[in-house]
Backbone as JSON Lines, residues from 0, in Angstrom:
{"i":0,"aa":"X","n":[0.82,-1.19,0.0],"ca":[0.0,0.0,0.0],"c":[0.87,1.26,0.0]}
{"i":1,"aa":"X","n":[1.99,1.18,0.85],"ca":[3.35,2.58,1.23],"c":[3.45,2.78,-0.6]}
{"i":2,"aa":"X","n":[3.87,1.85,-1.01],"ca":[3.93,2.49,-2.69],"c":[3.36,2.62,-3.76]}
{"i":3,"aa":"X","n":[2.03,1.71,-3.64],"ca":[1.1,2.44,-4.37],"c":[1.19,4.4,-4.32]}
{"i":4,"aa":"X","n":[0.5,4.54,-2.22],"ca":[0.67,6.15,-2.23],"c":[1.95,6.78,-2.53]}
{"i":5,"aa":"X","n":[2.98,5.94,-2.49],"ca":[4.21,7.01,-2.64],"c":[4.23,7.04,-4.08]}
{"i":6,"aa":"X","n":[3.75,6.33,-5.42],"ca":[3.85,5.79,-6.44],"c":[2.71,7.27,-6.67]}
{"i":7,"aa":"X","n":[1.72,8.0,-6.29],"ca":[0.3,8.4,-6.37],"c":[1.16,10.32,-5.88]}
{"i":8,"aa":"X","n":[2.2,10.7,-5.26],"ca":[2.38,11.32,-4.67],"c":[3.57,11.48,-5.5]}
{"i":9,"aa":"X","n":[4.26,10.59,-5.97],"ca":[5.64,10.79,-7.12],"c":[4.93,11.43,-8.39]}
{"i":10,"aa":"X","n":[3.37,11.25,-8.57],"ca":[2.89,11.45,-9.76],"c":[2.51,13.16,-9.47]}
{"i":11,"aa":"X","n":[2.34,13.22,-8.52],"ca":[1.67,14.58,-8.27],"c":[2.79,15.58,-8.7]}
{"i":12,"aa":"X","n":[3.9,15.19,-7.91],"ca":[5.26,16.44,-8.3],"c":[6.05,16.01,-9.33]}
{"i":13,"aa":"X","n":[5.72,15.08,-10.25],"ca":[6.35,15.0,-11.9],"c":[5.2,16.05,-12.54]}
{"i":14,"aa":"X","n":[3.99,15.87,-12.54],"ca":[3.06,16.73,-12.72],"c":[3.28,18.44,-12.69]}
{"i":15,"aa":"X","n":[3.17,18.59,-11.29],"ca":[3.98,19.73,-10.69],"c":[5.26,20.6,-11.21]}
{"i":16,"aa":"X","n":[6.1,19.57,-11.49],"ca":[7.31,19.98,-11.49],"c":[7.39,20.42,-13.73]}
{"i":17,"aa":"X","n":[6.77,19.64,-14.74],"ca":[6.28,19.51,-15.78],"c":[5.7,20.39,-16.49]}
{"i":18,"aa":"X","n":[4.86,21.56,-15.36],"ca":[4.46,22.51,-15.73],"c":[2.88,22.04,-16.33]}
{"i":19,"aa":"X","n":[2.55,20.76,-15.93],"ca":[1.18,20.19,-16.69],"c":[0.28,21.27,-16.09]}
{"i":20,"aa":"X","n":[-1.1,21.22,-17.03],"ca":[-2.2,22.32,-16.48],"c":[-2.62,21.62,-14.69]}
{"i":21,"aa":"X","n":[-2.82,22.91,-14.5],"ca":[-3.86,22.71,-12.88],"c":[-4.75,21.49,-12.86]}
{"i":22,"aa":"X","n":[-5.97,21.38,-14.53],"ca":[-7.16,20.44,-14.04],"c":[-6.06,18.92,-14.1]}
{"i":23,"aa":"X","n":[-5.08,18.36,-14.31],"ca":[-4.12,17.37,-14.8],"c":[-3.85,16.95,-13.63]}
{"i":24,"aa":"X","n":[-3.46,18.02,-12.75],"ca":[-2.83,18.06,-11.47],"c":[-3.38,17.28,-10.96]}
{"i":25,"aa":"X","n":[-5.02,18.11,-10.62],"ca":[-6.7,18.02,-9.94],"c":[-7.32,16.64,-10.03]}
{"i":26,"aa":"X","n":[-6.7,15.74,-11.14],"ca":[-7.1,14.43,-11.58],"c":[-6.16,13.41,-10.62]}
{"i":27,"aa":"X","n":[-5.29,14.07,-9.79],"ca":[-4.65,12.76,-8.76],"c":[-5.55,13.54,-7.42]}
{"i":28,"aa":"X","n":[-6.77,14.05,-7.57],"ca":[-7.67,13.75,-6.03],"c":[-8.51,13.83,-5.97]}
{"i":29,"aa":"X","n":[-9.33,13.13,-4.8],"ca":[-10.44,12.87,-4.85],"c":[-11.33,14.11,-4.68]}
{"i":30,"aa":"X","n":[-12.87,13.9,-5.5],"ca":[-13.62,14.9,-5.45],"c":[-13.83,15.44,-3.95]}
{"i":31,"aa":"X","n":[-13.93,14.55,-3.22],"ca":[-14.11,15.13,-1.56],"c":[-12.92,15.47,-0.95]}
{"i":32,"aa":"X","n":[-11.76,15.67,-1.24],"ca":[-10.19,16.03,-1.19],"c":[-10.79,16.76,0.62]}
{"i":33,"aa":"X","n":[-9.93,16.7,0.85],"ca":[-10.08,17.26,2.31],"c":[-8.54,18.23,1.81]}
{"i":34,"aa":"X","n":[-8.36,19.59,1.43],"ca":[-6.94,20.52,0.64],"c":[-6.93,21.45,1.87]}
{"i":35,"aa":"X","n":[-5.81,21.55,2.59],"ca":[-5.37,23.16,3.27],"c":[-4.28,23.66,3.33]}
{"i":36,"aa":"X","n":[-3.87,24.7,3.43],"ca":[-2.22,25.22,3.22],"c":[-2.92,26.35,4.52]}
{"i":37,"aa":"X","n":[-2.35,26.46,5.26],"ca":[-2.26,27.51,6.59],"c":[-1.67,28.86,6.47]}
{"i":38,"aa":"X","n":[-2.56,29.79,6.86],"ca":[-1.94,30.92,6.47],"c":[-2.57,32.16,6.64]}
{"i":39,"aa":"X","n":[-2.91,33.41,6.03],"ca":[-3.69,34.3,6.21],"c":[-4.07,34.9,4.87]}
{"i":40,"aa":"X","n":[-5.33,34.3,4.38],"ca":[-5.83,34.6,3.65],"c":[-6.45,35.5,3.12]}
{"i":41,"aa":"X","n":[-6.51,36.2,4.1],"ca":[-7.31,38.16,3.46],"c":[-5.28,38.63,2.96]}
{"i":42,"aa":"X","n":[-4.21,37.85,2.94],"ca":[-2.93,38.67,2.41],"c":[-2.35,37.35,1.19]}
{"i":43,"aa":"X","n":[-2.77,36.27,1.19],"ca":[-1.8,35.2,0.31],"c":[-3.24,34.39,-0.19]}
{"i":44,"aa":"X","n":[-3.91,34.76,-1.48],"ca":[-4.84,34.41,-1.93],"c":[-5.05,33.03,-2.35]}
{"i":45,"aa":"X","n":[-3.78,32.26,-2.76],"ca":[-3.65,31.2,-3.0],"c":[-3.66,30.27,-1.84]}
{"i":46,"aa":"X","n":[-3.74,30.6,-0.67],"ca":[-3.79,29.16,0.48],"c":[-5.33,29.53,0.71]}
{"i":47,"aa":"X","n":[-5.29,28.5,2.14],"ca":[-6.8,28.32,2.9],"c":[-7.17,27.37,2.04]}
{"i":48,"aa":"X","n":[-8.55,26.39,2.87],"ca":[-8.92,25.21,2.39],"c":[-9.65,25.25,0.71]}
{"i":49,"aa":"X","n":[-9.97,24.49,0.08],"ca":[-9.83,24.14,-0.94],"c":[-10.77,23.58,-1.17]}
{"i":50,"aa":"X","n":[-12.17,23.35,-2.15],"ca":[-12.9,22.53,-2.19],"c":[-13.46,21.93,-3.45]}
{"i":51,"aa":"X","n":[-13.03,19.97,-3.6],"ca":[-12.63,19.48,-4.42],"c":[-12.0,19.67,-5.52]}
{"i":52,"aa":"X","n":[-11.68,19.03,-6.87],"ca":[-10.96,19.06,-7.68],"c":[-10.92,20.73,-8.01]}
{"i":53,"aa":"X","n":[-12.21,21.02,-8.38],"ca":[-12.29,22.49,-8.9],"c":[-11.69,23.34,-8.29]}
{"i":54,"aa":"X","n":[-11.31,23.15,-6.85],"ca":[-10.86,23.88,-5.61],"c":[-9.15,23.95,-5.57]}
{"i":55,"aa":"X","n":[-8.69,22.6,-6.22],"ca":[-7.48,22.19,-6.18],"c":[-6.98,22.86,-7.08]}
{"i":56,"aa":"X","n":[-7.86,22.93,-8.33],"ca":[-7.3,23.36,-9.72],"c":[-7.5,24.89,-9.79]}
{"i":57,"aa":"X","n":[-8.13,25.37,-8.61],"ca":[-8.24,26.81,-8.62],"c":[-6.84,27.33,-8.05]}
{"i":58,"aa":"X","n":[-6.14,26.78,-6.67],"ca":[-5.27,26.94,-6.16],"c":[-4.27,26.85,-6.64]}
{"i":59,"aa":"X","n":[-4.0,25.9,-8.14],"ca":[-2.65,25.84,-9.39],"c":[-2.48,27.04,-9.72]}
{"i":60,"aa":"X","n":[-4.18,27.59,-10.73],"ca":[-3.77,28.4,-11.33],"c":[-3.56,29.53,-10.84]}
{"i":61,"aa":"X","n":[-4.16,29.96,-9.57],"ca":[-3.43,31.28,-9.09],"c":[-2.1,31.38,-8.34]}
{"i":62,"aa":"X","n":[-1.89,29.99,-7.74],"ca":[-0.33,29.8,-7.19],"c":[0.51,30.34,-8.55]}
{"i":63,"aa":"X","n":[0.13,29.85,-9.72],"ca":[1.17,30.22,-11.0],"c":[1.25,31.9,-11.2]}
{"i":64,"aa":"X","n":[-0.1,31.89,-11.17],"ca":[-0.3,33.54,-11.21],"c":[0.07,34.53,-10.49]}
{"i":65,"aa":"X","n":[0.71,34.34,-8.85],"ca":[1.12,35.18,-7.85],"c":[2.06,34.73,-7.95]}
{"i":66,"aa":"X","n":[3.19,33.3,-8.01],"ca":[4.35,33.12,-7.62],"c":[5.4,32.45,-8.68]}
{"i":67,"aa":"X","n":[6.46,32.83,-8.62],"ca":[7.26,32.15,-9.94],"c":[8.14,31.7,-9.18]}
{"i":68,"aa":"X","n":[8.69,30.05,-9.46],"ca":[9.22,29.12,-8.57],"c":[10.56,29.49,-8.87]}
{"i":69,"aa":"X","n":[11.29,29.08,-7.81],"ca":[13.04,29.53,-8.22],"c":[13.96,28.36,-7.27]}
{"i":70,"aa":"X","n":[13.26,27.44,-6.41],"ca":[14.0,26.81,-5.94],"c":[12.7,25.43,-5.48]}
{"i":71,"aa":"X","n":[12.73,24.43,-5.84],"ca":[11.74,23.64,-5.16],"c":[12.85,21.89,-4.6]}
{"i":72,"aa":"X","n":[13.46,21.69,-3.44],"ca":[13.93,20.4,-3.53],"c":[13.3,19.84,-2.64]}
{"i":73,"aa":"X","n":[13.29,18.36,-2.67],"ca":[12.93,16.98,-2.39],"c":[14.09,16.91,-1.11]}
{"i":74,"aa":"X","n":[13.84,16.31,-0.28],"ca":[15.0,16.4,0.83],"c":[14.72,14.53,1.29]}
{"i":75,"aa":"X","n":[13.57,14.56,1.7],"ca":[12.67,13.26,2.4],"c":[11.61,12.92,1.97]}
{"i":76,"aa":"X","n":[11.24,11.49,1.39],"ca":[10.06,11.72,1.12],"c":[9.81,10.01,2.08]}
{"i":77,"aa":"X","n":[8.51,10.01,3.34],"ca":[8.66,9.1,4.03],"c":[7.09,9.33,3.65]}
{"i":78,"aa":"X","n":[6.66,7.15,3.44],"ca":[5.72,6.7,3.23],"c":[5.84,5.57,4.08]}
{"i":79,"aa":"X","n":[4.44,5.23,4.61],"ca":[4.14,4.32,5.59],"c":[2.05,4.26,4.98]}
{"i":80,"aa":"X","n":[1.94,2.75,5.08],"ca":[0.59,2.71,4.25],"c":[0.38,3.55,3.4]}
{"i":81,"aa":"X","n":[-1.0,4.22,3.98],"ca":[-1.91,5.23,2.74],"c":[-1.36,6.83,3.24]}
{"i":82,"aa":"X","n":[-0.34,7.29,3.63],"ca":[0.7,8.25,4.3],"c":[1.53,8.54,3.24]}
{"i":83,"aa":"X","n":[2.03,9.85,3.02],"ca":[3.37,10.3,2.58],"c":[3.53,11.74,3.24]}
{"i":84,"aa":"X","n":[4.52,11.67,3.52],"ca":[5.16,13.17,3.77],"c":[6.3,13.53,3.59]}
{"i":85,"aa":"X","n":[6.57,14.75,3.06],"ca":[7.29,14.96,1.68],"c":[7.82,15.95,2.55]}
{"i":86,"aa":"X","n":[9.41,16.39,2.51],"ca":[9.88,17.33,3.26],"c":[10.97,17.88,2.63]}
{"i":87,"aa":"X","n":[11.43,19.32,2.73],"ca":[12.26,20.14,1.27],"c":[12.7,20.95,1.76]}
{"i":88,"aa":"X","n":[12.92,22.04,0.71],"ca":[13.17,23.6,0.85],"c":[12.22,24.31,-0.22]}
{"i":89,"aa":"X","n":[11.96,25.55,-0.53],"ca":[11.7,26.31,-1.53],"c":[11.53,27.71,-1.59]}
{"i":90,"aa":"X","n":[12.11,28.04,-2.95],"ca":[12.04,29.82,-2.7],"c":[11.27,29.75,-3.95]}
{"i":91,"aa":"X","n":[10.26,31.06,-3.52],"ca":[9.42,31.34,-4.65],"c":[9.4,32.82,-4.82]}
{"i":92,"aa":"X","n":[9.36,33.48,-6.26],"ca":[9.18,35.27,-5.93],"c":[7.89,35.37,-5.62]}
{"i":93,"aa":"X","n":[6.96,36.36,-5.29],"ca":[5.87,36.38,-5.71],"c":[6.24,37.66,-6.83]}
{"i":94,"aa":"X","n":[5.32,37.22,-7.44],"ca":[5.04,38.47,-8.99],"c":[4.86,39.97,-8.7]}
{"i":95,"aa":"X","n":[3.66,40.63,-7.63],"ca":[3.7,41.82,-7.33],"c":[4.9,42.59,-6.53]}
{"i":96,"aa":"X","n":[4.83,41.77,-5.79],"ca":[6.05,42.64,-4.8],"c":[7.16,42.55,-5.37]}
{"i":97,"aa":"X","n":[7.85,41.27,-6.19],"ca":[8.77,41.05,-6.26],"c":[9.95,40.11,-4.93]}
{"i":98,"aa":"X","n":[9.37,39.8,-4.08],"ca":[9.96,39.69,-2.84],"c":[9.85,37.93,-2.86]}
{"i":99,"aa":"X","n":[11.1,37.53,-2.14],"ca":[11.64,36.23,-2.35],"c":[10.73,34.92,-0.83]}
{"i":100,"aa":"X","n":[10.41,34.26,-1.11],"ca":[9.94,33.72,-0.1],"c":[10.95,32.23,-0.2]}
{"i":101,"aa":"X","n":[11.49,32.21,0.82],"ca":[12.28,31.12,1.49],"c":[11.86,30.0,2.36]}
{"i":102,"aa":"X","n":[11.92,28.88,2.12],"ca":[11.21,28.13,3.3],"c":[11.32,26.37,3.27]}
{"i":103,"aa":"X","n":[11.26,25.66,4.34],"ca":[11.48,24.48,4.59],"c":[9.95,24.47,4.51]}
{"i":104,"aa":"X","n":[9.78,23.07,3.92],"ca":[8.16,22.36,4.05],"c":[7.77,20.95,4.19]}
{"i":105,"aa":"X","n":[6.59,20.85,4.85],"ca":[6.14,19.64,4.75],"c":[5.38,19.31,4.57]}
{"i":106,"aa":"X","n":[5.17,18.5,3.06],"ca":[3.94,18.31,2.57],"c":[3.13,17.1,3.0]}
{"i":107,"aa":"X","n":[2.04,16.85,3.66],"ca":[1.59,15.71,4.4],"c":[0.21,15.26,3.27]}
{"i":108,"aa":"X","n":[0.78,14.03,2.68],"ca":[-0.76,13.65,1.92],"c":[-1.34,12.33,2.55]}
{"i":109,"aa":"X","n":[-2.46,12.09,2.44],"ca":[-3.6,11.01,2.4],"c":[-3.68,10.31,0.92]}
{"i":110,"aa":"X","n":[-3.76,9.11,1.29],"ca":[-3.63,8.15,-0.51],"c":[-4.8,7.14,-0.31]}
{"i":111,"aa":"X","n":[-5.38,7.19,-0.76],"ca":[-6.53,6.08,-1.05],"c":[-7.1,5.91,-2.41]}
{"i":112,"aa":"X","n":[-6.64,4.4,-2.57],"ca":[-7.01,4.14,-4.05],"c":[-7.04,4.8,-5.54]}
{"i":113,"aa":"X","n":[-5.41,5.11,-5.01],"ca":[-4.42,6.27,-5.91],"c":[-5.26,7.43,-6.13]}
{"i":114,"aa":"X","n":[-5.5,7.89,-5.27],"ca":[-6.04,9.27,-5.4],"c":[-5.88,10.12,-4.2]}
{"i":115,"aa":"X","n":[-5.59,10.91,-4.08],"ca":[-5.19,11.96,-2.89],"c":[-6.45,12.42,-2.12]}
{"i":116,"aa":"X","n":[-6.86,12.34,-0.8],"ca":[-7.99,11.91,-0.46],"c":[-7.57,13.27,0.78]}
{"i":117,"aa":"X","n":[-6.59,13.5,1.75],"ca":[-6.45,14.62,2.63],"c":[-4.77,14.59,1.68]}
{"i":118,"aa":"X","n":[-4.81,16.43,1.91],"ca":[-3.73,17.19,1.68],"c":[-3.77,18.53,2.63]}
{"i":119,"aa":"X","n":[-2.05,18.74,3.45],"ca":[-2.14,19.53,4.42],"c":[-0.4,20.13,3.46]}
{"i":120,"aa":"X","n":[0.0,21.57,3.67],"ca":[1.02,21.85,3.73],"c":[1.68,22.92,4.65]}
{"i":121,"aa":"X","n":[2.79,22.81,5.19],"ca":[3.34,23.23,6.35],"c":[4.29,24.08,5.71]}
{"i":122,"aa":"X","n":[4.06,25.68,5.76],"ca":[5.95,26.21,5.7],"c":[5.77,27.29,6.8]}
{"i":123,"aa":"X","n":[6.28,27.99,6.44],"ca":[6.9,29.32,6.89],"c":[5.78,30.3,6.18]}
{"i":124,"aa":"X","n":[4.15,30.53,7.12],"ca":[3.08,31.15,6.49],"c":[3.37,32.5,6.74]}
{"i":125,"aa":"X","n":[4.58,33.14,7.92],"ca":[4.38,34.54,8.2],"c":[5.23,34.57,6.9]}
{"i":126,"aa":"X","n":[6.4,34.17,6.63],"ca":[7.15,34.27,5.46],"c":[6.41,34.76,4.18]}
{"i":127,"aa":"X","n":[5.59,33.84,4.29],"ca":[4.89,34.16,3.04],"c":[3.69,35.2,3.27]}
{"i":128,"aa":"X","n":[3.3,35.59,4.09],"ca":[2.33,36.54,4.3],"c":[3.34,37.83,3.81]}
{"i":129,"aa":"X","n":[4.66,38.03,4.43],"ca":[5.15,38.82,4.19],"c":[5.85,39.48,2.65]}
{"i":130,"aa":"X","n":[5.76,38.37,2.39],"ca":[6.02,38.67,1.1],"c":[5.52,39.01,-0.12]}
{"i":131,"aa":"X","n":[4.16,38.35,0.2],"ca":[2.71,38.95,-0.3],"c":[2.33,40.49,-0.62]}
{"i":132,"aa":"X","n":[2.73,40.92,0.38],"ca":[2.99,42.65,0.93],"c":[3.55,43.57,0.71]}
């Protein structure tokens, strides 16, 4: 089961990383996706929860639209059953400000029957609030 989801979660960031469209992405989770990225959302439009595919694929295309990636690595990626959590670095600009956001993360997914079923991500949200700004 550990590699089916890690097999389901390798697909997500070849995806990711590929530049494939948002709805492409949106097709590794489930319509009831349980999606959140933590943060403050009246300043970083792209986090806060997410609801289903349409929700997921909303959060691509404006992540693309506010932030241009400049550093994304893979550090750990630990799977146990229907579990993965994915742990890195990444700097992103955002587009308006211009201002660099730096940060360690941890991406925590849910895998059931190759499809991404809960998704949580962890960085550095004042970081990014601030940079928003």
């Amino acid at each position: 089961m550990a590699n089916s989801a890690k097999a389901t979660v390798e697909e997500f960031f070849r995806r990711n990383a590929s530049g494939d469209p948002p709805e492409h992405i949106a097709e590794l989770v489930r319509e009831d996706v349980d999606w959140y990225v933590a943060g403050d959302v009246d300043v970083v439009p792209w986090i806060g929860r997410k609801e289903g595919r349409a929700g997921v694929t909303d959060f691509y295309r404006e992540l693309r639209q506010q932030v241009i990636a400049e550093k994304f690595e893979i550090t750990d990626m630990l799977a146990t059953e229907n579990r993965v959590v994915v742990l890195g670095e990444l700097a992103s600009r955002v587009r308006n400000t211009g201002k660099l956001i730096e940060t360690e993360f941890a991406f925590d997914f849910t895998v059931e029957d190759g499809q991404i079923v809960r998704f949580r991500l962890f960085e550095d949200s004042h970081a990014v609030a601030l940079a928003a700004v």
